[in-house]
PDB file of N, CA, C and O in Angstrom:
ATOM      1  N   MET A  25       0.850  -1.165   0.000  1.00  0.00           N
ATOM      2  CA  MET A  25       0.000   0.000   0.000  1.00  0.00           C
ATOM      3  C   MET A  25       0.898   1.229   0.000  1.00  0.00           C
ATOM      4  O   MET A  25       1.804   1.332   0.796  1.00  0.00           O
ATOM      5  N   SER A  26       0.666   2.141  -0.881  1.00  0.00           N
ATOM      6  CA  SER A  26       1.532   3.313  -0.967  1.00  0.00           C
ATOM      7  C   SER A  26       0.835   4.539  -0.388  1.00  0.00           C
ATOM      8  O   SER A  26      -0.366   4.547  -0.156  1.00  0.00           O
ATOM      9  N   TYR A  27       1.617   5.555  -0.187  1.00  0.00           N
ATOM     10  CA  TYR A  27       1.107   6.833   0.287  1.00  0.00           C
ATOM     11  C   TYR A  27       1.851   7.928  -0.450  1.00  0.00           C
ATOM     12  O   TYR A  27       3.075   7.937  -0.487  1.00  0.00           O
ATOM     13  N   LYS A  28       1.109   8.834  -1.050  1.00  0.00           N
ATOM     14  CA  LYS A  28       1.716   9.933  -1.792  1.00  0.00           C
ATOM     15  C   LYS A  28       1.823  11.135  -0.855  1.00  0.00           C
ATOM     16  O   LYS A  28       0.820  11.681  -0.407  1.00  0.00           O
ATOM     17  N   GLN A  29       3.062  11.514  -0.560  1.00  0.00           N
ATOM     18  CA  GLN A  29       3.306  12.656   0.317  1.00  0.00           C
ATOM     19  C   GLN A  29       2.779  13.931  -0.329  1.00  0.00           C
ATOM     20  O   GLN A  29       3.003  14.162  -1.514  1.00  0.00           O
ATOM     21  N   PRO A  30       2.072  14.771   0.444  1.00  0.00           N
ATOM     22  CA  PRO A  30       1.612  16.038  -0.112  1.00  0.00           C
ATOM     23  C   PRO A  30       2.793  16.968  -0.376  1.00  0.00           C
ATOM     24  O   PRO A  30       3.806  16.898   0.310  1.00  0.00           O
ATOM     25  N   ASN A  31       2.650  17.806  -1.378  1.00  0.00           N
ATOM     26  CA  ASN A  31       3.691  18.787  -1.682  1.00  0.00           C
ATOM     27  C   ASN A  31       2.997  20.071  -2.128  1.00  0.00           C
ATOM     28  O   ASN A  31       2.909  20.378  -3.302  1.00  0.00           O
ATOM     29  N   THR A  32       2.506  20.804  -1.130  1.00  0.00           N
ATOM     30  CA  THR A  32       1.773  22.035  -1.417  1.00  0.00           C
ATOM     31  C   THR A  32       2.698  23.235  -1.529  1.00  0.00           C
ATOM     32  O   THR A  32       2.247  24.330  -1.858  1.00  0.00           O
ATOM     33  N   GLY A  33       3.972  23.030  -1.214  1.00  0.00           N
ATOM     34  CA  GLY A  33       4.913  24.146  -1.196  1.00  0.00           C
ATOM     35  C   GLY A  33       5.016  24.785   0.176  1.00  0.00           C
ATOM     36  O   GLY A  33       5.861  25.638   0.414  1.00  0.00           O
ATOM     37  N   ASP A  34       4.147  24.373   1.078  1.00  0.00           N
ATOM     38  CA  ASP A  34       4.145  24.879   2.446  1.00  0.00           C
ATOM     39  C   ASP A  34       4.409  23.687   3.363  1.00  0.00           C
ATOM     40  O   ASP A  34       3.536  22.847   3.571  1.00  0.00           O
ATOM     41  N   SER A  35       5.621  23.600   3.906  1.00  0.00           N
ATOM     42  CA  SER A  35       6.002  22.420   4.683  1.00  0.00           C
ATOM     43  C   SER A  35       5.150  22.235   5.938  1.00  0.00           C
ATOM     44  O   SER A  35       4.853  21.099   6.322  1.00  0.00           O
ATOM     45  N   LEU A  36       4.724  23.304   6.558  1.00  0.00           N
ATOM     46  CA  LEU A  36       3.873  23.186   7.741  1.00  0.00           C
ATOM     47  C   LEU A  36       2.512  22.620   7.360  1.00  0.00           C
ATOM     48  O   LEU A  36       1.980  21.738   8.037  1.00  0.00           O
ATOM     49  N   ASN A  37       1.961  23.098   6.268  1.00  0.00           N
ATOM     50  CA  ASN A  37       0.688  22.573   5.777  1.00  0.00           C
ATOM     51  C   ASN A  37       0.819  21.092   5.425  1.00  0.00           C
ATOM     52  O   ASN A  37      -0.055  20.288   5.776  1.00  0.00           O
ATOM     53  N   ASP A  38       1.904  20.718   4.766  1.00  0.00           N
ATOM     54  CA  ASP A  38       2.134  19.318   4.417  1.00  0.00           C
ATOM     55  C   ASP A  38       2.222  18.447   5.668  1.00  0.00           C
ATOM     56  O   ASP A  38       1.709  17.326   5.704  1.00  0.00           O
ATOM     57  N   TYR A  39       2.877  18.967   6.694  1.00  0.00           N
ATOM     58  CA  TYR A  39       3.015  18.234   7.955  1.00  0.00           C
ATOM     59  C   TYR A  39       1.642  17.950   8.563  1.00  0.00           C
ATOM     60  O   TYR A  39       1.366  16.824   8.993  1.00  0.00           O
ATOM     61  N   PHE A  40       0.770  18.957   8.574  1.00  0.00           N
ATOM     62  CA  PHE A  40      -0.562  18.764   9.152  1.00  0.00           C
ATOM     63  C   PHE A  40      -1.422  17.836   8.298  1.00  0.00           C
ATOM     64  O   PHE A  40      -2.220  17.065   8.829  1.00  0.00           O
ATOM     65  N   ILE A  41      -1.258  17.885   7.010  1.00  0.00           N
ATOM     66  CA  ILE A  41      -1.966  16.943   6.128  1.00  0.00           C
ATOM     67  C   ILE A  41      -1.528  15.510   6.450  1.00  0.00           C
ATOM     68  O   ILE A  41      -2.364  14.605   6.566  1.00  0.00           O
ATOM     69  N   ASN A  42      -0.225  15.320   6.613  1.00  0.00           N
ATOM     70  CA  ASN A  42       0.292  13.994   6.968  1.00  0.00           C
ATOM     71  C   ASN A  42      -0.244  13.526   8.320  1.00  0.00           C
ATOM     72  O   ASN A  42      -0.609  12.357   8.474  1.00  0.00           O
ATOM     73  N   LEU A  43      -0.264  14.410   9.303  1.00  0.00           N
ATOM     74  CA  LEU A  43      -0.764  14.019  10.615  1.00  0.00           C
ATOM     75  C   LEU A  43      -2.245  13.668  10.586  1.00  0.00           C
ATOM     76  O   LEU A  43      -2.685  12.739  11.269  1.00  0.00           O
ATOM     77  N   ALA A  44      -3.017  14.374   9.782  1.00  0.00           N
ATOM     78  CA  ALA A  44      -4.438  14.044   9.652  1.00  0.00           C
ATOM     79  C   ALA A  44      -4.604  12.663   9.020  1.00  0.00           C
ATOM     80  O   ALA A  44      -5.437  11.858   9.469  1.00  0.00           O
ATOM     81  N   ALA A  45      -3.821  12.376   8.000  1.00  0.00           N
ATOM     82  CA  ALA A  45      -3.872  11.055   7.366  1.00  0.00           C
ATOM     83  C   ALA A  45      -3.422   9.991   8.364  1.00  0.00           C
ATOM     84  O   ALA A  45      -4.049   8.920   8.463  1.00  0.00           O
ATOM     85  N   PHE A  46      -2.385  10.268   9.119  1.00  0.00           N
ATOM     86  CA  PHE A  46      -1.894   9.317  10.106  1.00  0.00           C
ATOM     87  C   PHE A  46      -2.986   9.000  11.125  1.00  0.00           C
ATOM     88  O   PHE A  46      -3.239   7.839  11.440  1.00  0.00           O
ATOM     89  N   LYS A  47      -3.622  10.028  11.630  1.00  0.00           N
ATOM     90  CA  LYS A  47      -4.677   9.840  12.635  1.00  0.00           C
ATOM     91  C   LYS A  47      -5.840   9.027  12.081  1.00  0.00           C
ATOM     92  O   LYS A  47      -6.454   8.239  12.799  1.00  0.00           O
ATOM     93  N   THR A  48      -6.113   9.163  10.810  1.00  0.00           N
ATOM     94  CA  THR A  48      -7.187   8.402  10.177  1.00  0.00           C
ATOM     95  C   THR A  48      -6.841   6.918  10.072  1.00  0.00           C
ATOM     96  O   THR A  48      -7.685   6.058  10.316  1.00  0.00           O
ATOM     97  N   TYR A  49      -5.596   6.616   9.727  1.00  0.00           N
ATOM     98  CA  TYR A  49      -5.194   5.227   9.477  1.00  0.00           C
ATOM     99  C   TYR A  49      -4.698   4.493  10.715  1.00  0.00           C
ATOM    100  O   TYR A  49      -4.721   3.258  10.750  1.00  0.00           O
ATOM    101  N   ALA A  50      -4.210   5.192  11.720  1.00  0.00           N
ATOM    102  CA  ALA A  50      -3.583   4.560  12.879  1.00  0.00           C
ATOM    103  C   ALA A  50      -4.468   3.541  13.603  1.00  0.00           C
ATOM    104  O   ALA A  50      -3.961   2.492  14.008  1.00  0.00           O
ATOM    105  N   PRO A  51      -5.758   3.768  13.773  1.00  0.00           N
ATOM    106  CA  PRO A  51      -6.573   2.768  14.471  1.00  0.00           C
ATOM    107  C   PRO A  51      -6.570   1.386  13.808  1.00  0.00           C
ATOM    108  O   PRO A  51      -6.825   0.387  14.470  1.00  0.00           O
ATOM    109  N   HIS A  52      -6.233   1.330  12.537  1.00  0.00           N
ATOM    110  CA  HIS A  52      -6.184   0.039  11.856  1.00  0.00           C
ATOM    111  C   HIS A  52      -5.106  -0.872  12.435  1.00  0.00           C
ATOM    112  O   HIS A  52      -5.221  -2.099  12.342  1.00  0.00           O
ATOM    113  N   LEU A  53      -4.062  -0.305  13.017  1.00  0.00           N
ATOM    114  CA  LEU A  53      -3.028  -1.131  13.651  1.00  0.00           C
ATOM    115  C   LEU A  53      -3.604  -1.888  14.843  1.00  0.00           C
ATOM    116  O   LEU A  53      -3.297  -3.059  15.053  1.00  0.00           O
ATOM    117  N   ILE A  54      -4.429  -1.218  15.606  1.00  0.00           N
ATOM    118  CA  ILE A  54      -5.032  -1.847  16.783  1.00  0.00           C
ATOM    119  C   ILE A  54      -6.077  -2.875  16.367  1.00  0.00           C
ATOM    120  O   ILE A  54      -6.229  -3.913  17.001  1.00  0.00           O
ATOM    121  N   GLU A  55      -6.789  -2.602  15.288  1.00  0.00           N
ATOM    122  CA  GLU A  55      -7.878  -3.462  14.838  1.00  0.00           C
ATOM    123  C   GLU A  55      -7.433  -4.603  13.922  1.00  0.00           C
ATOM    124  O   GLU A  55      -8.260  -5.420  13.520  1.00  0.00           O
ATOM    125  N   ALA A  56      -6.146  -4.690  13.607  1.00  0.00           N
ATOM    126  CA  ALA A  56      -5.654  -5.705  12.669  1.00  0.00           C
ATOM    127  C   ALA A  56      -6.022  -7.109  13.152  1.00  0.00           C
ATOM    128  O   ALA A  56      -5.820  -7.451  14.311  1.00  0.00           O
ATOM    129  N   LYS A  57      -6.566  -7.909  12.234  1.00  0.00           N
ATOM    130  CA  LYS A  57      -7.016  -9.263  12.564  1.00  0.00           C
ATOM    131  C   LYS A  57      -5.921 -10.305  12.383  1.00  0.00           C
ATOM    132  O   LYS A  57      -6.037 -11.419  12.875  1.00  0.00           O
ATOM    133  N   ASN A  58      -4.862  -9.950  11.651  1.00  0.00           N
ATOM    134  CA  ASN A  58      -3.749 -10.876  11.451  1.00  0.00           C
ATOM    135  C   ASN A  58      -2.485 -10.066  11.157  1.00  0.00           C
ATOM    136  O   ASN A  58      -2.549  -8.861  10.938  1.00  0.00           O
ATOM    137  N   LEU A  59      -1.351 -10.752  11.159  1.00  0.00           N
ATOM    138  CA  LEU A  59      -0.071 -10.071  10.968  1.00  0.00           C
ATOM    139  C   LEU A  59       0.016  -9.408   9.598  1.00  0.00           C
ATOM    140  O   LEU A  59       0.523  -8.290   9.468  1.00  0.00           O
ATOM    141  N   HIS A  60      -0.512 -10.056   8.590  1.00  0.00           N
ATOM    142  CA  HIS A  60      -0.474  -9.484   7.236  1.00  0.00           C
ATOM    143  C   HIS A  60      -1.192  -8.133   7.195  1.00  0.00           C
ATOM    144  O   HIS A  60      -0.680  -7.164   6.633  1.00  0.00           O
ATOM    145  N   GLU A  61      -2.361  -8.067   7.792  1.00  0.00           N
ATOM    146  CA  GLU A  61      -3.117  -6.808   7.828  1.00  0.00           C
ATOM    147  C   GLU A  61      -2.351  -5.754   8.625  1.00  0.00           C
ATOM    148  O   GLU A  61      -2.287  -4.583   8.226  1.00  0.00           O
ATOM    149  N   PHE A  62      -1.761  -6.162   9.732  1.00  0.00           N
ATOM    150  CA  PHE A  62      -0.959  -5.230  10.542  1.00  0.00           C
ATOM    151  C   PHE A  62       0.198  -4.668   9.729  1.00  0.00           C
ATOM    152  O   PHE A  62       0.459  -3.466   9.744  1.00  0.00           O
ATOM    153  N   VAL A  63       0.898  -5.527   9.001  1.00  0.00           N
ATOM    154  CA  VAL A  63       2.065  -5.104   8.211  1.00  0.00           C
ATOM    155  C   VAL A  63       1.649  -4.102   7.135  1.00  0.00           C
ATOM    156  O   VAL A  63       2.358  -3.117   6.892  1.00  0.00           O
ATOM    157  N   ILE A  64       0.528  -4.322   6.507  1.00  0.00           N
ATOM    158  CA  ILE A  64       0.051  -3.390   5.479  1.00  0.00           C
ATOM    159  C   ILE A  64      -0.135  -1.991   6.072  1.00  0.00           C
ATOM    160  O   ILE A  64       0.362  -1.000   5.529  1.00  0.00           O
ATOM    161  N   TRP A  65      -0.842  -1.906   7.187  1.00  0.00           N
ATOM    162  CA  TRP A  65      -1.090  -0.600   7.797  1.00  0.00           C
ATOM    163  C   TRP A  65       0.178  -0.019   8.419  1.00  0.00           C
ATOM    164  O   TRP A  65       0.411   1.189   8.361  1.00  0.00           O
ATOM    165  N   PHE A  66       1.007  -0.866   8.987  1.00  0.00           N
ATOM    166  CA  PHE A  66       2.274  -0.413   9.554  1.00  0.00           C
ATOM    167  C   PHE A  66       3.130   0.256   8.475  1.00  0.00           C
ATOM    168  O   PHE A  66       3.663   1.344   8.679  1.00  0.00           O
ATOM    169  N   ASP A  67       3.250  -0.395   7.337  1.00  0.00           N
ATOM    170  CA  ASP A  67       4.065   0.160   6.247  1.00  0.00           C
ATOM    171  C   ASP A  67       3.508   1.484   5.745  1.00  0.00           C
ATOM    172  O   ASP A  67       4.256   2.417   5.458  1.00  0.00           O
ATOM    173  N   LYS A  68       2.192   1.565   5.637  1.00  0.00           N
ATOM    174  CA  LYS A  68       1.573   2.814   5.180  1.00  0.00           C
ATOM    175  C   LYS A  68       1.846   3.936   6.187  1.00  0.00           C
ATOM    176  O   LYS A  68       2.230   5.041   5.803  1.00  0.00           O
ATOM    177  N   LEU A  69       1.671   3.645   7.464  1.00  0.00           N
ATOM    178  CA  LEU A  69       1.898   4.662   8.493  1.00  0.00           C
ATOM    179  C   LEU A  69       3.366   5.058   8.588  1.00  0.00           C
ATOM    180  O   LEU A  69       3.686   6.214   8.856  1.00  0.00           O
ATOM    181  N   ARG A  70       4.252   4.109   8.347  1.00  0.00           N
ATOM    182  CA  ARG A  70       5.688   4.411   8.361  1.00  0.00           C
ATOM    183  C   ARG A  70       6.040   5.377   7.234  1.00  0.00           C
ATOM    184  O   ARG A  70       6.887   6.261   7.391  1.00  0.00           O
ATOM    185  N   LEU A  71       5.389   5.246   6.089  1.00  0.00           N
ATOM    186  CA  LEU A  71       5.608   6.179   4.980  1.00  0.00           C
ATOM    187  C   LEU A  71       5.078   7.575   5.303  1.00  0.00           C
ATOM    188  O   LEU A  71       5.647   8.576   4.875  1.00  0.00           O
ATOM    189  N   ILE A  72       4.000   7.633   6.048  1.00  0.00           N
ATOM    190  CA  ILE A  72       3.394   8.929   6.376  1.00  0.00           C
ATOM    191  C   ILE A  72       4.260   9.683   7.381  1.00  0.00           C
ATOM    192  O   ILE A  72       4.642  10.825   7.152  1.00  0.00           O
ATOM    193  N   ASP A  73       4.559   9.046   8.527  1.00  0.00           N
ATOM    194  CA  ASP A  73       5.355   9.727   9.554  1.00  0.00           C
ATOM    195  C   ASP A  73       5.917   8.703  10.531  1.00  0.00           C
ATOM    196  O   ASP A  73       5.209   8.192  11.388  1.00  0.00           O
ATOM    197  N   ARG A  74       7.180   8.444  10.383  1.00  0.00           N
ATOM    198  CA  ARG A  74       7.869   7.437  11.200  1.00  0.00           C
ATOM    199  C   ARG A  74       7.878   7.812  12.687  1.00  0.00           C
ATOM    200  O   ARG A  74       7.706   6.962  13.557  1.00  0.00           O
ATOM    201  N   ARG A  75       8.064   9.081  12.989  1.00  0.00           N
ATOM    202  CA  ARG A  75       8.086   9.514  14.396  1.00  0.00           C
ATOM    203  C   ARG A  75       6.729   9.354  15.048  1.00  0.00           C
ATOM    204  O   ARG A  75       6.625   8.889  16.189  1.00  0.00           O
ATOM    205  N   ALA A  76       5.677   9.744  14.341  1.00  0.00           N
ATOM    206  CA  ALA A  76       4.332   9.593  14.886  1.00  0.00           C
ATOM    207  C   ALA A  76       3.997   8.115  15.091  1.00  0.00           C
ATOM    208  O   ALA A  76       3.333   7.756  16.063  1.00  0.00           O
ATOM    209  N   LEU A  77       4.490   7.261  14.198  1.00  0.00           N
ATOM    210  CA  LEU A  77       4.256   5.829  14.337  1.00  0.00           C
ATOM    211  C   LEU A  77       4.919   5.297  15.602  1.00  0.00           C
ATOM    212  O   LEU A  77       4.309   4.536  16.357  1.00  0.00           O
ATOM    213  N   LEU A  78       6.146   5.689  15.858  1.00  0.00           N
ATOM    214  CA  LEU A  78       6.831   5.247  17.067  1.00  0.00           C
ATOM    215  C   LEU A  78       6.062   5.684  18.316  1.00  0.00           C
ATOM    216  O   LEU A  78       5.838   4.890  19.234  1.00  0.00           O
ATOM    217  N   LEU A  79       5.624   6.926  18.347  1.00  0.00           N
ATOM    218  CA  LEU A  79       4.861   7.421  19.496  1.00  0.00           C
ATOM    219  C   LEU A  79       3.535   6.687  19.647  1.00  0.00           C
ATOM    220  O   LEU A  79       3.120   6.343  20.760  1.00  0.00           O
ATOM    221  N   PHE A  80       2.869   6.424  18.533  1.00  0.00           N
ATOM    222  CA  PHE A  80       1.600   5.702  18.573  1.00  0.00           C
ATOM    223  C   PHE A  80       1.800   4.284  19.107  1.00  0.00           C
ATOM    224  O   PHE A  80       1.018   3.814  19.939  1.00  0.00           O
ATOM    225  N   LEU A  81       2.845   3.611  18.650  1.00  0.00           N
ATOM    226  CA  LEU A  81       3.111   2.251  19.119  1.00  0.00           C
ATOM    227  C   LEU A  81       3.446   2.242  20.605  1.00  0.00           C
ATOM    228  O   LEU A  81       2.992   1.359  21.344  1.00  0.00           O
ATOM    229  N   ARG A  82       4.210   3.213  21.058  1.00  0.00           N
ATOM    230  CA  ARG A  82       4.535   3.294  22.488  1.00  0.00           C
ATOM    231  C   ARG A  82       3.277   3.496  23.320  1.00  0.00           C
ATOM    232  O   ARG A  82       3.112   2.889  24.371  1.00  0.00           O
ATOM    233  N   LYS A  83       2.408   4.345  22.845  1.00  0.00           N
ATOM    234  CA  LYS A  83       1.180   4.644  23.586  1.00  0.00           C
ATOM    235  C   LYS A  83       0.233   3.444  23.618  1.00  0.00           C
ATOM    236  O   LYS A  83      -0.481   3.243  24.602  1.00  0.00           O
ATOM    237  N   ASN A  84       0.222   2.650  22.563  1.00  0.00           N
ATOM    238  CA  ASN A  84      -0.753   1.567  22.442  1.00  0.00           C
ATOM    239  C   ASN A  84      -0.155   0.169  22.551  1.00  0.00           C
ATOM    240  O   ASN A  84      -0.805  -0.808  22.193  1.00  0.00           O
ATOM    241  N   LYS A  85       1.066   0.056  23.064  1.00  0.00           N
ATOM    242  CA  LYS A  85       1.728  -1.251  23.088  1.00  0.00           C
ATOM    243  C   LYS A  85       0.985  -2.281  23.930  1.00  0.00           C
ATOM    244  O   LYS A  85       1.126  -3.475  23.690  1.00  0.00           O
ATOM    245  N   ASP A  86       0.168  -1.853  24.864  1.00  0.00           N
ATOM    246  CA  ASP A  86      -0.575  -2.791  25.698  1.00  0.00           C
ATOM    247  C   ASP A  86      -1.795  -3.381  25.002  1.00  0.00           C
ATOM    248  O   ASP A  86      -2.313  -4.404  25.443  1.00  0.00           O
ATOM    249  N   VAL A  87      -2.249  -2.756  23.919  1.00  0.00           N
ATOM    250  CA  VAL A  87      -3.439  -3.263  23.221  1.00  0.00           C
ATOM    251  C   VAL A  87      -3.115  -3.894  21.870  1.00  0.00           C
ATOM    252  O   VAL A  87      -3.993  -4.476  21.240  1.00  0.00           O
ATOM    253  N   ILE A  88      -1.864  -3.799  21.444  1.00  0.00           N
ATOM    254  CA  ILE A  88      -1.436  -4.422  20.183  1.00  0.00           C
ATOM    255  C   ILE A  88      -0.809  -5.764  20.520  1.00  0.00           C
ATOM    256  O   ILE A  88      -0.024  -5.873  21.461  1.00  0.00           O
ATOM    257  N   GLN A  89      -1.144  -6.768  19.758  1.00  0.00           N
ATOM    258  CA  GLN A  89      -0.663  -8.115  20.028  1.00  0.00           C
ATOM    259  C   GLN A  89       0.871  -8.158  20.051  1.00  0.00           C
ATOM    260  O   GLN A  89       1.528  -7.513  19.218  1.00  0.00           O
ATOM    261  N   PRO A  90       1.441  -8.952  20.965  1.00  0.00           N
ATOM    262  CA  PRO A  90       2.905  -9.038  21.080  1.00  0.00           C
ATOM    263  C   PRO A  90       3.598  -9.447  19.773  1.00  0.00           C
ATOM    264  O   PRO A  90       4.671  -8.923  19.459  1.00  0.00           O
ATOM    265  N   GLU A  91       2.997 -10.336  19.017  1.00  0.00           N
ATOM    266  CA  GLU A  91       3.578 -10.754  17.736  1.00  0.00           C
ATOM    267  C   GLU A  91       3.718  -9.563  16.796  1.00  0.00           C
ATOM    268  O   GLU A  91       4.723  -9.402  16.102  1.00  0.00           O
ATOM    269  N   TYR A  92       2.717  -8.707  16.778  1.00  0.00           N
ATOM    270  CA  TYR A  92       2.734  -7.530  15.922  1.00  0.00           C
ATOM    271  C   TYR A  92       3.789  -6.528  16.412  1.00  0.00           C
ATOM    272  O   TYR A  92       4.486  -5.898  15.615  1.00  0.00           O
ATOM    273  N   MET A  93       3.896  -6.394  17.727  1.00  0.00           N
ATOM    274  CA  MET A  93       4.880  -5.468  18.286  1.00  0.00           C
ATOM    275  C   MET A  93       6.305  -5.939  17.987  1.00  0.00           C
ATOM    276  O   MET A  93       7.185  -5.118  17.746  1.00  0.00           O
ATOM    277  N   ARG A  94       6.533  -7.247  17.988  1.00  0.00           N
ATOM    278  CA  ARG A  94       7.864  -7.755  17.634  1.00  0.00           C
ATOM    279  C   ARG A  94       8.208  -7.388  16.198  1.00  0.00           C
ATOM    280  O   ARG A  94       9.339  -7.004  15.894  1.00  0.00           O
ATOM    281  N   HIS A  95       7.223  -7.486  15.312  1.00  0.00           N
ATOM    282  CA  HIS A  95       7.452  -7.076  13.919  1.00  0.00           C
ATOM    283  C   HIS A  95       7.795  -5.588  13.862  1.00  0.00           C
ATOM    284  O   HIS A  95       8.741  -5.189  13.183  1.00  0.00           O
ATOM    285  N   ALA A  96       7.035  -4.785  14.563  1.00  0.00           N
ATOM    286  CA  ALA A  96       7.256  -3.332  14.549  1.00  0.00           C
ATOM    287  C   ALA A  96       8.626  -2.968  15.112  1.00  0.00           C
ATOM    288  O   ALA A  96       9.312  -2.104  14.565  1.00  0.00           O
ATOM    289  N   GLN A  97       9.030  -3.636  16.183  1.00  0.00           N
ATOM    290  CA  GLN A  97      10.296  -3.303  16.837  1.00  0.00           C
ATOM    291  C   GLN A  97      11.487  -3.483  15.908  1.00  0.00           C
ATOM    292  O   GLN A  97      12.466  -2.751  15.996  1.00  0.00           O
ATOM    293  N   ARG A  98      11.404  -4.418  14.977  1.00  0.00           N
ATOM    294  CA  ARG A  98      12.518  -4.653  14.044  1.00  0.00           C
ATOM    295  C   ARG A  98      12.791  -3.447  13.145  1.00  0.00           C
ATOM    296  O   ARG A  98      13.852  -3.337  12.557  1.00  0.00           O
ATOM    297  N   HIS A  99      11.838  -2.531  13.053  1.00  0.00           N
ATOM    298  CA  HIS A  99      11.979  -1.366  12.173  1.00  0.00           C
ATOM    299  C   HIS A  99      12.469  -0.116  12.901  1.00  0.00           C
ATOM    300  O   HIS A  99      12.604   0.941  12.286  1.00  0.00           O
ATOM    301  N   PHE A 100      12.720  -0.243  14.199  1.00  0.00           N
ATOM    302  CA  PHE A 100      13.156   0.901  14.991  1.00  0.00           C
ATOM    303  C   PHE A 100      14.400   0.549  15.787  1.00  0.00           C
ATOM    304  O   PHE A 100      14.502  -0.547  16.341  1.00  0.00           O
ATOM    305  N   VAL A 101      15.314   1.485  15.882  1.00  0.00           N
ATOM    306  CA  VAL A 101      16.478   1.311  16.723  1.00  0.00           C
ATOM    307  C   VAL A 101      16.045   1.549  18.177  1.00  0.00           C
ATOM    308  O   VAL A 101      16.445   0.825  19.089  1.00  0.00           O
ATOM    309  N   GLU A 102      15.199   2.576  18.364  1.00  0.00           N
ATOM    310  CA  GLU A 102      14.713   2.897  19.693  1.00  0.00           C
ATOM    311  C   GLU A 102      13.776   1.802  20.183  1.00  0.00           C
ATOM    312  O   GLU A 102      13.103   1.148  19.413  1.00  0.00           O
ATOM    313  N   ARG A 103      13.706   1.646  21.471  1.00  0.00           N
ATOM    314  CA  ARG A 103      12.788   0.676  22.076  1.00  0.00           C
ATOM    315  C   ARG A 103      11.377   1.239  22.047  1.00  0.00           C
ATOM    316  O   ARG A 103      11.154   2.412  22.368  1.00  0.00           O
ATOM    317  N   ILE A 104      10.433   0.417  21.639  1.00  0.00           N
ATOM    318  CA  ILE A 104       9.028   0.858  21.588  1.00  0.00           C
ATOM    319  C   ILE A 104       8.466   0.833  22.982  1.00  0.00           C
ATOM    320  O   ILE A 104       8.647   0.049  23.778  1.00  0.00           O
TER     321      ILE A 104
END
């Protein structure tokens, strides 16, 4: 699944567009029914904003399945 980064010429506006998209898609990580579905949404969110994804995973690590969190951790140097 791909994500096309906005390029309005205004970096602050682009940042807020990305955060709105991130907020829309992020709940899918919690609702994922299997690892494949989790990976699809994880990859999309990573393309949108890697920092926001790390913060989201840290905040929700208690409700995301451990198997999914192990997959996510492999993509970050920092501890989730």
